[in-house]
mmCIF file with all atom_site columns, C-alpha atoms in Angstrom:
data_model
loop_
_atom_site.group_PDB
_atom_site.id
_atom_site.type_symbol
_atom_site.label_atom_id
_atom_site.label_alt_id
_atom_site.label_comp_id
_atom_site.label_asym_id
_atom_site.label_entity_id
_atom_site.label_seq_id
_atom_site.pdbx_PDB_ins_code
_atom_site.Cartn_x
_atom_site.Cartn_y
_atom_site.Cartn_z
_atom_site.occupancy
_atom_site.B_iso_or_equiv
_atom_site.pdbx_formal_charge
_atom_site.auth_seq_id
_atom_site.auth_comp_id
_atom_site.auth_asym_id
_atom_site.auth_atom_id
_atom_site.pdbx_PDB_model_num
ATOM 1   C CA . UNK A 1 1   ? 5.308   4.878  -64.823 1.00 54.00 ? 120 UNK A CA 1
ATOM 2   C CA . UNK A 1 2   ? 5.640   2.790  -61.695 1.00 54.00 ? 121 UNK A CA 1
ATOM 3   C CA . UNK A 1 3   ? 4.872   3.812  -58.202 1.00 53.00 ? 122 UNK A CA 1
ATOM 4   C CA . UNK A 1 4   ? 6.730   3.734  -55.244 1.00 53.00 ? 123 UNK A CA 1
ATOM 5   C CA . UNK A 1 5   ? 4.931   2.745  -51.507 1.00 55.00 ? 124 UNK A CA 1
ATOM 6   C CA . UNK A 1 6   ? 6.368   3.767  -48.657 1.00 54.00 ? 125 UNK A CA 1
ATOM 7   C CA . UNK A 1 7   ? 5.472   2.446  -45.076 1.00 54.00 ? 126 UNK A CA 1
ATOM 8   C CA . UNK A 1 8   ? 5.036   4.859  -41.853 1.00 56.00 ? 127 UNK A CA 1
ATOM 9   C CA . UNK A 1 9   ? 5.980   3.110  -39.213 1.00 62.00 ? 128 UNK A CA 1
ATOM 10  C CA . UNK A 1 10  ? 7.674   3.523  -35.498 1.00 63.00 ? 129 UNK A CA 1
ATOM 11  C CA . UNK A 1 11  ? 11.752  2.017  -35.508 1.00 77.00 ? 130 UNK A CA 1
ATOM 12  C CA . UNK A 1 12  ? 12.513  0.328  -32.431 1.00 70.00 ? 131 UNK A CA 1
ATOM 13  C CA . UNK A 1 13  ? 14.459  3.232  -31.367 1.00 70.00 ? 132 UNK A CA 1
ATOM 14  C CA . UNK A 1 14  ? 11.278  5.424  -30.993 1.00 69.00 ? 133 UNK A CA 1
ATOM 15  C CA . UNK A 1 15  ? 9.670   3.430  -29.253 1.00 73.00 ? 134 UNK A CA 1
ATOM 16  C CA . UNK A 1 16  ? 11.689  2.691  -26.754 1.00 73.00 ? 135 UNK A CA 1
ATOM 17  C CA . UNK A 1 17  ? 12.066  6.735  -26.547 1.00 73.00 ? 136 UNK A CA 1
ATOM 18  C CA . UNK A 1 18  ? 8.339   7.051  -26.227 1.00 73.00 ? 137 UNK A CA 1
ATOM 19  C CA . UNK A 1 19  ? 8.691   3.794  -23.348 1.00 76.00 ? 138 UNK A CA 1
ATOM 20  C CA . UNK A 1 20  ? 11.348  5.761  -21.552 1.00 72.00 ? 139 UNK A CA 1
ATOM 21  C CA . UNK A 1 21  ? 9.571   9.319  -21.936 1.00 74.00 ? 140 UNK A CA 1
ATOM 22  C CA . UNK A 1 22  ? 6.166   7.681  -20.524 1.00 74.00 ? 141 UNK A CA 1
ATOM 23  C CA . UNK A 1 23  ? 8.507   5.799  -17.596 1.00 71.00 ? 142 UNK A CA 1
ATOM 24  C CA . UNK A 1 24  ? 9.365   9.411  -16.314 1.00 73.00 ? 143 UNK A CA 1
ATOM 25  C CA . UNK A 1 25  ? 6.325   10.810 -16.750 1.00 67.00 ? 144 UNK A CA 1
ATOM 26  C CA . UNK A 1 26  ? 4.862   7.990  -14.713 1.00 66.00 ? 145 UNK A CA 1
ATOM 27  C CA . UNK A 1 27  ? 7.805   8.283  -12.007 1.00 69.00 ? 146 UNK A CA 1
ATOM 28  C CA . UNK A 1 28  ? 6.537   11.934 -11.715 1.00 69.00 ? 147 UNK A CA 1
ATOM 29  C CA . UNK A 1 29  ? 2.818   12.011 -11.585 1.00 67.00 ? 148 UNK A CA 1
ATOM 30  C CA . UNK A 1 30  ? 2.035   8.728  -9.254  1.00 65.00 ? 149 UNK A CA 1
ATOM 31  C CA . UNK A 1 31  ? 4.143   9.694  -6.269  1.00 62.00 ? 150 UNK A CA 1
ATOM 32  C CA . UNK A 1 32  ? 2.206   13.598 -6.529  1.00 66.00 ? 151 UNK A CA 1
ATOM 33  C CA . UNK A 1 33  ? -1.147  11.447 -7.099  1.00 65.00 ? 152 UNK A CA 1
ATOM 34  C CA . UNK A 1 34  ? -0.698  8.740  -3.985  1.00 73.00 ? 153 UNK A CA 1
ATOM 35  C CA . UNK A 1 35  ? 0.882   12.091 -1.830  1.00 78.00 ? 154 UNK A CA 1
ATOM 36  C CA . UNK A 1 36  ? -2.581  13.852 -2.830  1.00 81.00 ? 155 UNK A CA 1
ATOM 37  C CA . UNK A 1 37  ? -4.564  10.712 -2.238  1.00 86.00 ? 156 UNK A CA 1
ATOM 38  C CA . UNK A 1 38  ? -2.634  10.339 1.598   1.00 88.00 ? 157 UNK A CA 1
ATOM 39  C CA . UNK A 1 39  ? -3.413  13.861 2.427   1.00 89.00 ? 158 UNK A CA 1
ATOM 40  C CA . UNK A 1 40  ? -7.270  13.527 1.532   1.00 92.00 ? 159 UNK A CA 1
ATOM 41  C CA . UNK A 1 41  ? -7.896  10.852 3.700   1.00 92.00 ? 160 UNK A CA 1
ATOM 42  C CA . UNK A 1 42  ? -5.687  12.868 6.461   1.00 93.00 ? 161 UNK A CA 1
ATOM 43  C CA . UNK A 1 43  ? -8.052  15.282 6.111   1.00 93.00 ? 162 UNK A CA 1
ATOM 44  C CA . UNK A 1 44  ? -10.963 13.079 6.144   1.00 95.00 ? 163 UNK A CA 1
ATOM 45  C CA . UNK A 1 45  ? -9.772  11.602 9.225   1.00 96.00 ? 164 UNK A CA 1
ATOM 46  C CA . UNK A 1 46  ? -9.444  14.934 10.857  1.00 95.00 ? 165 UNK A CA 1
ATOM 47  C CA . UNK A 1 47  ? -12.742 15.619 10.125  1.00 95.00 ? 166 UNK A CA 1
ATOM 48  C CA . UNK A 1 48  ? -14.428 12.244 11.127  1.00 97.00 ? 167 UNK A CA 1
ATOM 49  C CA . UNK A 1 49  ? -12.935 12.269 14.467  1.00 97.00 ? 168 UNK A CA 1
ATOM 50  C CA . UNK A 1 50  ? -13.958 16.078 14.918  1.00 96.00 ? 169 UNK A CA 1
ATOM 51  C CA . UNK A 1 51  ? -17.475 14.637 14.246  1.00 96.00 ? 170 UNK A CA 1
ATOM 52  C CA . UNK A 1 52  ? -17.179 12.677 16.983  1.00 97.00 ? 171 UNK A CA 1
ATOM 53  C CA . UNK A 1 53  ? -15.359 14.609 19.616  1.00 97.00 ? 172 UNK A CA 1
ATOM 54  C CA . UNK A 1 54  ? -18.809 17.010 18.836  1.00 97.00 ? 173 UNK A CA 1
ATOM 55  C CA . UNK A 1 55  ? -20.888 14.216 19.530  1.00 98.00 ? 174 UNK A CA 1
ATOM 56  C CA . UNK A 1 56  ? -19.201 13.256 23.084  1.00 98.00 ? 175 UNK A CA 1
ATOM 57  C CA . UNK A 1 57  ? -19.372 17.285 23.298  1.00 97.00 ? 176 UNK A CA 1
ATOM 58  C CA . UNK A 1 58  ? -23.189 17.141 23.435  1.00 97.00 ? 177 UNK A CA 1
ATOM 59  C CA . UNK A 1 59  ? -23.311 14.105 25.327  1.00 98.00 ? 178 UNK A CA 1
ATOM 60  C CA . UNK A 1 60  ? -21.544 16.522 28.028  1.00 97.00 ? 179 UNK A CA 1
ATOM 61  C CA . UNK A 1 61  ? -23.564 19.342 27.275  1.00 97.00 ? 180 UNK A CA 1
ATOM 62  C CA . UNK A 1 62  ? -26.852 17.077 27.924  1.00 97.00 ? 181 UNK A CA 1
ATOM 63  C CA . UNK A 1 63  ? -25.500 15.304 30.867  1.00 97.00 ? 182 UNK A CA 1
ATOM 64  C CA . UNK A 1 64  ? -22.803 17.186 32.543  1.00 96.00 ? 183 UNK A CA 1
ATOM 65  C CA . UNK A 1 65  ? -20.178 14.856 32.210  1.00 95.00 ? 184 UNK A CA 1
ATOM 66  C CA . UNK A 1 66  ? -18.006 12.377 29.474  1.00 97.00 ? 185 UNK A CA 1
ATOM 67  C CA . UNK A 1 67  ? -19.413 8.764  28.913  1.00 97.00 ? 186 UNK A CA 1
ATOM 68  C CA . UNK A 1 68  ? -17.414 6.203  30.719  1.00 95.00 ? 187 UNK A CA 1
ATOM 69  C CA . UNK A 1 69  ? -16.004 4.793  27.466  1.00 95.00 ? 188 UNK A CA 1
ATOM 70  C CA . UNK A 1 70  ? -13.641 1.651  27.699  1.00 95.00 ? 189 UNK A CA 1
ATOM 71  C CA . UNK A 1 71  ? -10.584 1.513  30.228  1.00 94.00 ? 190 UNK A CA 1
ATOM 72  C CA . UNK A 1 72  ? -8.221  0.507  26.898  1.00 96.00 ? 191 UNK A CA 1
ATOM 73  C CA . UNK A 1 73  ? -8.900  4.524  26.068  1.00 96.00 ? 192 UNK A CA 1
ATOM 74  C CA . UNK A 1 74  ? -9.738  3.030  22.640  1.00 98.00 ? 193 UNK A CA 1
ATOM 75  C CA . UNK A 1 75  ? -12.418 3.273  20.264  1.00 98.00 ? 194 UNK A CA 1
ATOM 76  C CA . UNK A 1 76  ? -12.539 -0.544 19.482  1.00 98.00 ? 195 UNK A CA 1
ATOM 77  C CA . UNK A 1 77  ? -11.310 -2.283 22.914  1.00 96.00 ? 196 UNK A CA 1
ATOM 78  C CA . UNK A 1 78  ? -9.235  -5.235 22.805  1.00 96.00 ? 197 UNK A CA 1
ATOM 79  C CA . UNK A 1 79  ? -11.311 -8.395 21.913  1.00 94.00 ? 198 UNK A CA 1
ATOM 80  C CA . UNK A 1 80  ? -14.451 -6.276 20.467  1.00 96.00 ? 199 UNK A CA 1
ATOM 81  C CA . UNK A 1 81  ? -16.869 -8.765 18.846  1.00 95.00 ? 200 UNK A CA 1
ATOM 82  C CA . UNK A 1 82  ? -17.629 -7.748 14.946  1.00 95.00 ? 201 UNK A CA 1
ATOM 83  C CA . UNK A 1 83  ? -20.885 -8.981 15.567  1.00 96.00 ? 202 UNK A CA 1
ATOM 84  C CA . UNK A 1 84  ? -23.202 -5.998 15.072  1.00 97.00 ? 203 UNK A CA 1
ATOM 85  C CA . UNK A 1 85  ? -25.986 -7.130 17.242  1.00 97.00 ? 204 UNK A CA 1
ATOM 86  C CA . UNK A 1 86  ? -23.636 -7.012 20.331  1.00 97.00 ? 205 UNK A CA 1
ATOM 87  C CA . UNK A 1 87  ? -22.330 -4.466 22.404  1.00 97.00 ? 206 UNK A CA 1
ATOM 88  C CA . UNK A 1 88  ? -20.173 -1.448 21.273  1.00 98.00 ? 207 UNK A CA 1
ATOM 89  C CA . UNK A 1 89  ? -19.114 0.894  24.033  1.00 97.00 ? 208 UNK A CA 1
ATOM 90  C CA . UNK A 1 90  ? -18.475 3.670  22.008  1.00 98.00 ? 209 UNK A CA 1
ATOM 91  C CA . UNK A 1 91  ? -20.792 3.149  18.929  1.00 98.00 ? 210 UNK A CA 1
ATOM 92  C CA . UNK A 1 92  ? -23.673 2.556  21.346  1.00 98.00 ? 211 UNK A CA 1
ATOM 93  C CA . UNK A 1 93  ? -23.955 5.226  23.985  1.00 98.00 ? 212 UNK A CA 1
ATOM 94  C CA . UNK A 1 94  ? -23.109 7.961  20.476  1.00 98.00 ? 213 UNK A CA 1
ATOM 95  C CA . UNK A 1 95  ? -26.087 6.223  18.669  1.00 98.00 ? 214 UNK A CA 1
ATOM 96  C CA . UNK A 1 96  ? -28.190 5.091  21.291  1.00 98.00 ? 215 UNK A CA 1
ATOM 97  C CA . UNK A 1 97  ? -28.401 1.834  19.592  1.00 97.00 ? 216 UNK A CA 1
ATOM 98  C CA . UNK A 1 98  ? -26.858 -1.337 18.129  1.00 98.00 ? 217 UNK A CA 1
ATOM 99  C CA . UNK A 1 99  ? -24.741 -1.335 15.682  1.00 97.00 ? 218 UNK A CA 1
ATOM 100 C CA . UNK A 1 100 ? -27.078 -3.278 13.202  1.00 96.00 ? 219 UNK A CA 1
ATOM 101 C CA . UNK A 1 101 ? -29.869 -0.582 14.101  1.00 96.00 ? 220 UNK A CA 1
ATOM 102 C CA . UNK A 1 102 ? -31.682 -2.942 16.875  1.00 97.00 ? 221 UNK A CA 1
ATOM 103 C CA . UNK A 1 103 ? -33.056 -0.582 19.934  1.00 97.00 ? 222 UNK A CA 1
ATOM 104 C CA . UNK A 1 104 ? -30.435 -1.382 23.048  1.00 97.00 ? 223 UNK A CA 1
ATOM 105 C CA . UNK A 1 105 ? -31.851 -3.279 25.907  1.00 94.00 ? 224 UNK A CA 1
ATOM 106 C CA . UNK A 1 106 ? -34.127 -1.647 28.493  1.00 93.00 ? 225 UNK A CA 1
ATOM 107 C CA . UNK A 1 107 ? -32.680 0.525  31.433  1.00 94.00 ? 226 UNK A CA 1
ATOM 108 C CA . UNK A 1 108 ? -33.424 -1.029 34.790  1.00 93.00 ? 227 UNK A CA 1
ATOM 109 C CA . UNK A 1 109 ? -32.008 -0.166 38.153  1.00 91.00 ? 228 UNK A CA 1
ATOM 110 C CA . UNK A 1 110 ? -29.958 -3.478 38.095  1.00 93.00 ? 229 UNK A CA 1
ATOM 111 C CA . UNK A 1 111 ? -28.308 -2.708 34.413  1.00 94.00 ? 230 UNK A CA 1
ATOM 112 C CA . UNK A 1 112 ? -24.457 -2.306 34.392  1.00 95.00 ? 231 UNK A CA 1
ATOM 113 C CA . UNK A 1 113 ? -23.846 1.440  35.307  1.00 95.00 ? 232 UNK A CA 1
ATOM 114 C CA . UNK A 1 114 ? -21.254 1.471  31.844  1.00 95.00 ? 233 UNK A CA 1
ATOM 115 C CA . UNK A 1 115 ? -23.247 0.093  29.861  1.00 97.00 ? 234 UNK A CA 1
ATOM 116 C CA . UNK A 1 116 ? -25.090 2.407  26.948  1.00 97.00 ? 235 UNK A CA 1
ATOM 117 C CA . UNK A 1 117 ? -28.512 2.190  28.340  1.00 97.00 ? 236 UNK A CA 1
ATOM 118 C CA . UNK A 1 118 ? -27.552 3.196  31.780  1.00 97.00 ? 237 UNK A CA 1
ATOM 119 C CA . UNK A 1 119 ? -25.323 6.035  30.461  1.00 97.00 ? 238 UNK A CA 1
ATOM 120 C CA . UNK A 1 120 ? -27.968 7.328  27.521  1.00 97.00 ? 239 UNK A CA 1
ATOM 121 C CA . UNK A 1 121 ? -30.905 6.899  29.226  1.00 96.00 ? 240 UNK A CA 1
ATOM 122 C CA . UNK A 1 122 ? -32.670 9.634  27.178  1.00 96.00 ? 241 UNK A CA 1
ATOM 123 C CA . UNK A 1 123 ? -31.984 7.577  24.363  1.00 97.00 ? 242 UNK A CA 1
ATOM 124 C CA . UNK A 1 124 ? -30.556 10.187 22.549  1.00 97.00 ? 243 UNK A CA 1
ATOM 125 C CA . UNK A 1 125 ? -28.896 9.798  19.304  1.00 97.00 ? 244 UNK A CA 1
ATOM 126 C CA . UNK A 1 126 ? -26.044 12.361 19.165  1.00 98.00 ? 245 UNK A CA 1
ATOM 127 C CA . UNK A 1 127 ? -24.167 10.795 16.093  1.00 97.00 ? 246 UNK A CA 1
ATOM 128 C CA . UNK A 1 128 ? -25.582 8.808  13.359  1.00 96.00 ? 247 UNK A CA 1
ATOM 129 C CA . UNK A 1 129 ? -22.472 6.560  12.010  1.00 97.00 ? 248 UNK A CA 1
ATOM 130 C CA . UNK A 1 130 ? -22.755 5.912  8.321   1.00 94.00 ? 249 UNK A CA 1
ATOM 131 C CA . UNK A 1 131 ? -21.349 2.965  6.209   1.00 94.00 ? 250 UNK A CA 1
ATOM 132 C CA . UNK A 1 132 ? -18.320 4.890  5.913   1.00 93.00 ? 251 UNK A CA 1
ATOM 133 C CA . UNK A 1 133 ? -17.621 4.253  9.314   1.00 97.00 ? 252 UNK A CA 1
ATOM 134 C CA . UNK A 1 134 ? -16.660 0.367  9.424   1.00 97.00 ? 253 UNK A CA 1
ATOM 135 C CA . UNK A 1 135 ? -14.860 -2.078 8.324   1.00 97.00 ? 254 UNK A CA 1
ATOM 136 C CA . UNK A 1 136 ? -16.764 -3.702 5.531   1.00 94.00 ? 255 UNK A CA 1
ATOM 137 C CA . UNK A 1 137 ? -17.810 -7.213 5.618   1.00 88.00 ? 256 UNK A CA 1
ATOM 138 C CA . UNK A 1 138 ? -14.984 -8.462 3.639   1.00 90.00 ? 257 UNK A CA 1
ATOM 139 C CA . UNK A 1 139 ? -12.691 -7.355 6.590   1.00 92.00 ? 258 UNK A CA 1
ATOM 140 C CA . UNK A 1 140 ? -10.754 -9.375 8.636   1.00 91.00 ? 259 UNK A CA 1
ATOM 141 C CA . UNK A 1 141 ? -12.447 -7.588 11.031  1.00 93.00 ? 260 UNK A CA 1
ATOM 142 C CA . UNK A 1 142 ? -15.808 -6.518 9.967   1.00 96.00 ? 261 UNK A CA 1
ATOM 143 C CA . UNK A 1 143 ? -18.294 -4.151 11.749  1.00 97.00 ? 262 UNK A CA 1
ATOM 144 C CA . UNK A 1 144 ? -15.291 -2.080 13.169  1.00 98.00 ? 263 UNK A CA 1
ATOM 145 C CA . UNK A 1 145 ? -15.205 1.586  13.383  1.00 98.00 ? 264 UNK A CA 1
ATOM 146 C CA . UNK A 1 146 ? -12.435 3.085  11.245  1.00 97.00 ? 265 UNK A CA 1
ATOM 147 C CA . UNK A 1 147 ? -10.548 5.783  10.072  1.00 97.00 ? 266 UNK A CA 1
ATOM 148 C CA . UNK A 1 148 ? -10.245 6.845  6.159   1.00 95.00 ? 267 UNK A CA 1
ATOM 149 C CA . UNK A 1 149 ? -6.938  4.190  6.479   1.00 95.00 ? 268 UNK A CA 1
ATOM 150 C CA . UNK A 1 150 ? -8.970  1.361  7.840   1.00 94.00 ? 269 UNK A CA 1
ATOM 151 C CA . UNK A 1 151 ? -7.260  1.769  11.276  1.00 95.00 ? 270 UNK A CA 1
ATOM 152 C CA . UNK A 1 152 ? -9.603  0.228  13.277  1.00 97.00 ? 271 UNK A CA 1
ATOM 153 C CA . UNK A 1 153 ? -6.940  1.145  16.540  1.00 97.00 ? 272 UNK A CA 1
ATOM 154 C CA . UNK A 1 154 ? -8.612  4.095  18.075  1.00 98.00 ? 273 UNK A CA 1
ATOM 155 C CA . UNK A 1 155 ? -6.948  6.307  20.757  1.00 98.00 ? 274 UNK A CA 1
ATOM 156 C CA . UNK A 1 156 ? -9.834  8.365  22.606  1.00 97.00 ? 275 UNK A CA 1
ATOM 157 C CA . UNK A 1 157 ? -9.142  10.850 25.266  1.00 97.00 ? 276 UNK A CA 1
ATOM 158 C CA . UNK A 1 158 ? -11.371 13.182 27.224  1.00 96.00 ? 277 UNK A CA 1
ATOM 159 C CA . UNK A 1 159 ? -11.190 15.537 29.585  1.00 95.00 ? 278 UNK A CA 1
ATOM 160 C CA . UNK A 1 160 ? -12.784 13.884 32.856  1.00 92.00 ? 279 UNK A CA 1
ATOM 161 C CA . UNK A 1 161 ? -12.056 16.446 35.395  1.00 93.00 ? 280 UNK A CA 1
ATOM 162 C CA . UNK A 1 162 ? -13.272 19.200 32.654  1.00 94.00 ? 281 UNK A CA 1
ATOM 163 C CA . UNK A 1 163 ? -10.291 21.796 33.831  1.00 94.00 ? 282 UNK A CA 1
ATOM 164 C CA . UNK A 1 164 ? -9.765  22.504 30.074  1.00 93.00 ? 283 UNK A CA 1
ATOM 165 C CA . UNK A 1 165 ? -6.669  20.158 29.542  1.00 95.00 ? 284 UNK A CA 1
ATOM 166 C CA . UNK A 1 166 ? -6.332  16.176 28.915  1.00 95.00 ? 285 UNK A CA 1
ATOM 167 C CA . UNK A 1 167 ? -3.179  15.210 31.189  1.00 92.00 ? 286 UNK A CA 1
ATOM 168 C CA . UNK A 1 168 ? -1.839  12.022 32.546  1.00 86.00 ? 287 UNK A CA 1
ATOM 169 C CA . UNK A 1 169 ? -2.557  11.050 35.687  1.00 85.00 ? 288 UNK A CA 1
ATOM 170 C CA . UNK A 1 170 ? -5.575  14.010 36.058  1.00 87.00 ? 289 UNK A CA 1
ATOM 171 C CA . UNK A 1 171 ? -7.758  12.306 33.086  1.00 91.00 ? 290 UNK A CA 1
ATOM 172 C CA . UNK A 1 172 ? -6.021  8.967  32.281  1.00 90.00 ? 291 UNK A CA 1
ATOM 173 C CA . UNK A 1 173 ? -3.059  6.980  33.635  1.00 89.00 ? 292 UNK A CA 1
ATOM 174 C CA . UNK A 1 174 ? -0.888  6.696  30.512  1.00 89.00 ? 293 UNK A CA 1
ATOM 175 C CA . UNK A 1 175 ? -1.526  7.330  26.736  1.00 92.00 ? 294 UNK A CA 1
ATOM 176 C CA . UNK A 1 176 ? -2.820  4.217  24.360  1.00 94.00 ? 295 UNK A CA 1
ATOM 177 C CA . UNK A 1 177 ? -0.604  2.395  22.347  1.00 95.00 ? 296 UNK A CA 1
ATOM 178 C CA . UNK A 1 178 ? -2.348  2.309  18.538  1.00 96.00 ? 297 UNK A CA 1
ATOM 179 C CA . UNK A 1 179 ? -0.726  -0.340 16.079  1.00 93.00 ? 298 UNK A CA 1
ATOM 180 C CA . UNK A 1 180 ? 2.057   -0.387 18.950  1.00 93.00 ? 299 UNK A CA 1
ATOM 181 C CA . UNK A 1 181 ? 3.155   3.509  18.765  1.00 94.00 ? 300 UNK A CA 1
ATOM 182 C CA . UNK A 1 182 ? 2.634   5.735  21.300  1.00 94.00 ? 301 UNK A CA 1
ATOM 183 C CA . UNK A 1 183 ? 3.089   9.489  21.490  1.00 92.00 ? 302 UNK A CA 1
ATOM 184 C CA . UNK A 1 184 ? 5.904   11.106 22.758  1.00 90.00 ? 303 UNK A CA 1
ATOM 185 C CA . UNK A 1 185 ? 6.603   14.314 24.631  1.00 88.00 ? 304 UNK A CA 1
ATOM 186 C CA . UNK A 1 186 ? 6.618   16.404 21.536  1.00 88.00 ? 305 UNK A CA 1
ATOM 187 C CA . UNK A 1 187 ? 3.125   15.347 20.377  1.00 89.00 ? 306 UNK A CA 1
ATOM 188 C CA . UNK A 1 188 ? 1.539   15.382 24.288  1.00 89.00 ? 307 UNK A CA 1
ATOM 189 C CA . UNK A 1 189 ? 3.582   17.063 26.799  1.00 89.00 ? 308 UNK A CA 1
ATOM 190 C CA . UNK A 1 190 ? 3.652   16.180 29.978  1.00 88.00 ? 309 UNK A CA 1
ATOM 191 C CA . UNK A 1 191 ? 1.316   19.319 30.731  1.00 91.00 ? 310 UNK A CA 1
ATOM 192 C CA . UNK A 1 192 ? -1.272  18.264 28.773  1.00 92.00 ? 311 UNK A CA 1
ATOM 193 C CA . UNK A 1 193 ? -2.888  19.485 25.785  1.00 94.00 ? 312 UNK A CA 1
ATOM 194 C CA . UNK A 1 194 ? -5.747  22.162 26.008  1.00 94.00 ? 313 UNK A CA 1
ATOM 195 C CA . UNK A 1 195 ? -8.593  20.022 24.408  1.00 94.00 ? 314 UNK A CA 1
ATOM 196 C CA . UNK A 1 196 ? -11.874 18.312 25.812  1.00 95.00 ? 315 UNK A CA 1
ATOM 197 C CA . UNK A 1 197 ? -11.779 15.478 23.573  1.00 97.00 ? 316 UNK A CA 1
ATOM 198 C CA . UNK A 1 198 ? -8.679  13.798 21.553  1.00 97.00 ? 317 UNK A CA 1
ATOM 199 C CA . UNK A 1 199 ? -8.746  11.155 19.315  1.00 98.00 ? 318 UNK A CA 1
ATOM 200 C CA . UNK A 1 200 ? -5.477  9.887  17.554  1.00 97.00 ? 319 UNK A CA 1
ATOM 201 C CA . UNK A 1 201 ? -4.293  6.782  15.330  1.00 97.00 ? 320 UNK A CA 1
ATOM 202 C CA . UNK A 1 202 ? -1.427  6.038  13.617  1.00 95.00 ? 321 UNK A CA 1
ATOM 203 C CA . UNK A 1 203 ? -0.321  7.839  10.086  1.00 94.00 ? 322 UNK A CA 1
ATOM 204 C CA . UNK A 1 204 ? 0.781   5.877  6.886   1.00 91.00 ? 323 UNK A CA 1
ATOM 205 C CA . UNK A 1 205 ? 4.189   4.480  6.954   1.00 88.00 ? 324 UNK A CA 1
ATOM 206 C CA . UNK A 1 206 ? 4.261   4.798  10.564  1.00 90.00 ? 325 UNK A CA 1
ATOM 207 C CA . UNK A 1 207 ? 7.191   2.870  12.182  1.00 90.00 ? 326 UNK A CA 1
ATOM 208 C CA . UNK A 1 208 ? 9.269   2.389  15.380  1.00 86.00 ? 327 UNK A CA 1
ATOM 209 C CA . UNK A 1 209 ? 11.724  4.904  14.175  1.00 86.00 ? 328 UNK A CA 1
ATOM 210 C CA . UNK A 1 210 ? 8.961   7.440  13.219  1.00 87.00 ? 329 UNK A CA 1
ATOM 211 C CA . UNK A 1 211 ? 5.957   6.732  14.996  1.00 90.00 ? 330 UNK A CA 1
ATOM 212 C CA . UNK A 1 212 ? 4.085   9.594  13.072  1.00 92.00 ? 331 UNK A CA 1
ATOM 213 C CA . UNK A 1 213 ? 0.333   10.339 13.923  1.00 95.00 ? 332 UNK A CA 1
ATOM 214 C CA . UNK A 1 214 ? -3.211  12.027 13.378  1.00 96.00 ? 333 UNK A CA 1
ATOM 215 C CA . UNK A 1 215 ? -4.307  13.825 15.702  1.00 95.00 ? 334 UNK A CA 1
ATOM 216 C CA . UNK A 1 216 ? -8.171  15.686 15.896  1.00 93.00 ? 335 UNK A CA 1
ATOM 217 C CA . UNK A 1 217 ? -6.863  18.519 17.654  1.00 86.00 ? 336 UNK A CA 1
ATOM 218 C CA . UNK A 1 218 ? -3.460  19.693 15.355  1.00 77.00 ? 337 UNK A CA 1
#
């Protein structure tokens, strides 16, 4: 009696099936996962800034007024050093110190009215920024506060005359360009938005014919 073998295997026509059918599978689930991923760090974003627009709330609340952040109306001014031992407008008078922890210089009647010290002179640390916050140090552009994109271009408005609404002109003379986009009339009208405190950057796959953003307060 003899016996006869026979030999499972795939034919090349199966497994191109099984190629195709794990293609379209692919095609399906990594646009839903990189959608889900994009709306996570939207949210995380939102909540970040809100974080902070609290923070410049108690600054208010303990001093009666807004810090005098930078002219630019931007988190991270135009030519700020990465070095975390130097100054940091915004970091600084939130933390009441340096970025790399060091206690900011003495207050003295001769210090720079702007600067953190003369602003926070209770030394009062109303935000503690976490790792999470900058640029790491592989960055192009490390020691940087961010956003959960890395956008490290900031927009920061507040309400100076404290009427209730940020408005051209009344609080700031124009909006701040971030990555080269600016808002339009149907994200800030002309009227002004009821807020104390706006921050805004630009969204993912933001361009010149959709300049898209995140805002803190919608």
């Amino acid at each position: 009696m003899t016996t006869r073998r026979t030999t499972l295997a795939f034919t090349l026509l199966e497994l191109l099936s099984v190629i195709a059918i794990i293609g379209i599978l692919a095609a399906l689930i990594f646009p839903g996962v990189r959608a889900a991923r994009i709306s996570a760090n939207k949210a995380r974003t939102r909540v970040q800034f809100n974080q902070w627009a609290a923070a410049l709330e108690s600054f208010r609340s303990e001093y009666g007024y807004y810090p005098a952040l930078h002219g630019s109306n931007l988190v991270n001014p135009p030519g700020q050093t990465s070095d975390p031992a130097t100054l940091h407008l915004f970091h600084d008078i939130l933390a009441a110190r340096r970025r790399d922890g060091s206690a900011l210089p003495p207050y003295a009647t001769s210090t720079n009215s702007q600067f953190p010290e003369a602003q926070n002179q209770k030394l009062i640390s109303f935000y503690s920024f976490n790792d999470a916050d900058f640029t790491n140090a592989s960055s192009p552009t490390p020691n940087l506060l961010r956003d959960a994109f890395d956008n490290t271009e900031i927009a920061v408005l507040v309400d100076r005359n404290l009427d209730g609404v940020i408005k051209a002109g009344s609080d700031f003379t124009t909006l701040p360009a971030v990555r080269g986009f600016t808002p339009g009339a149907t994200d800030f009208p002309s009227a002004g938005v009821r807020a104390a405190v706006i921050f805004y950057v630009p969204a993912p796959g933001a361009d010149a014919a959709n300049p898209d953003f995140i805002f803190s307060w919608k």
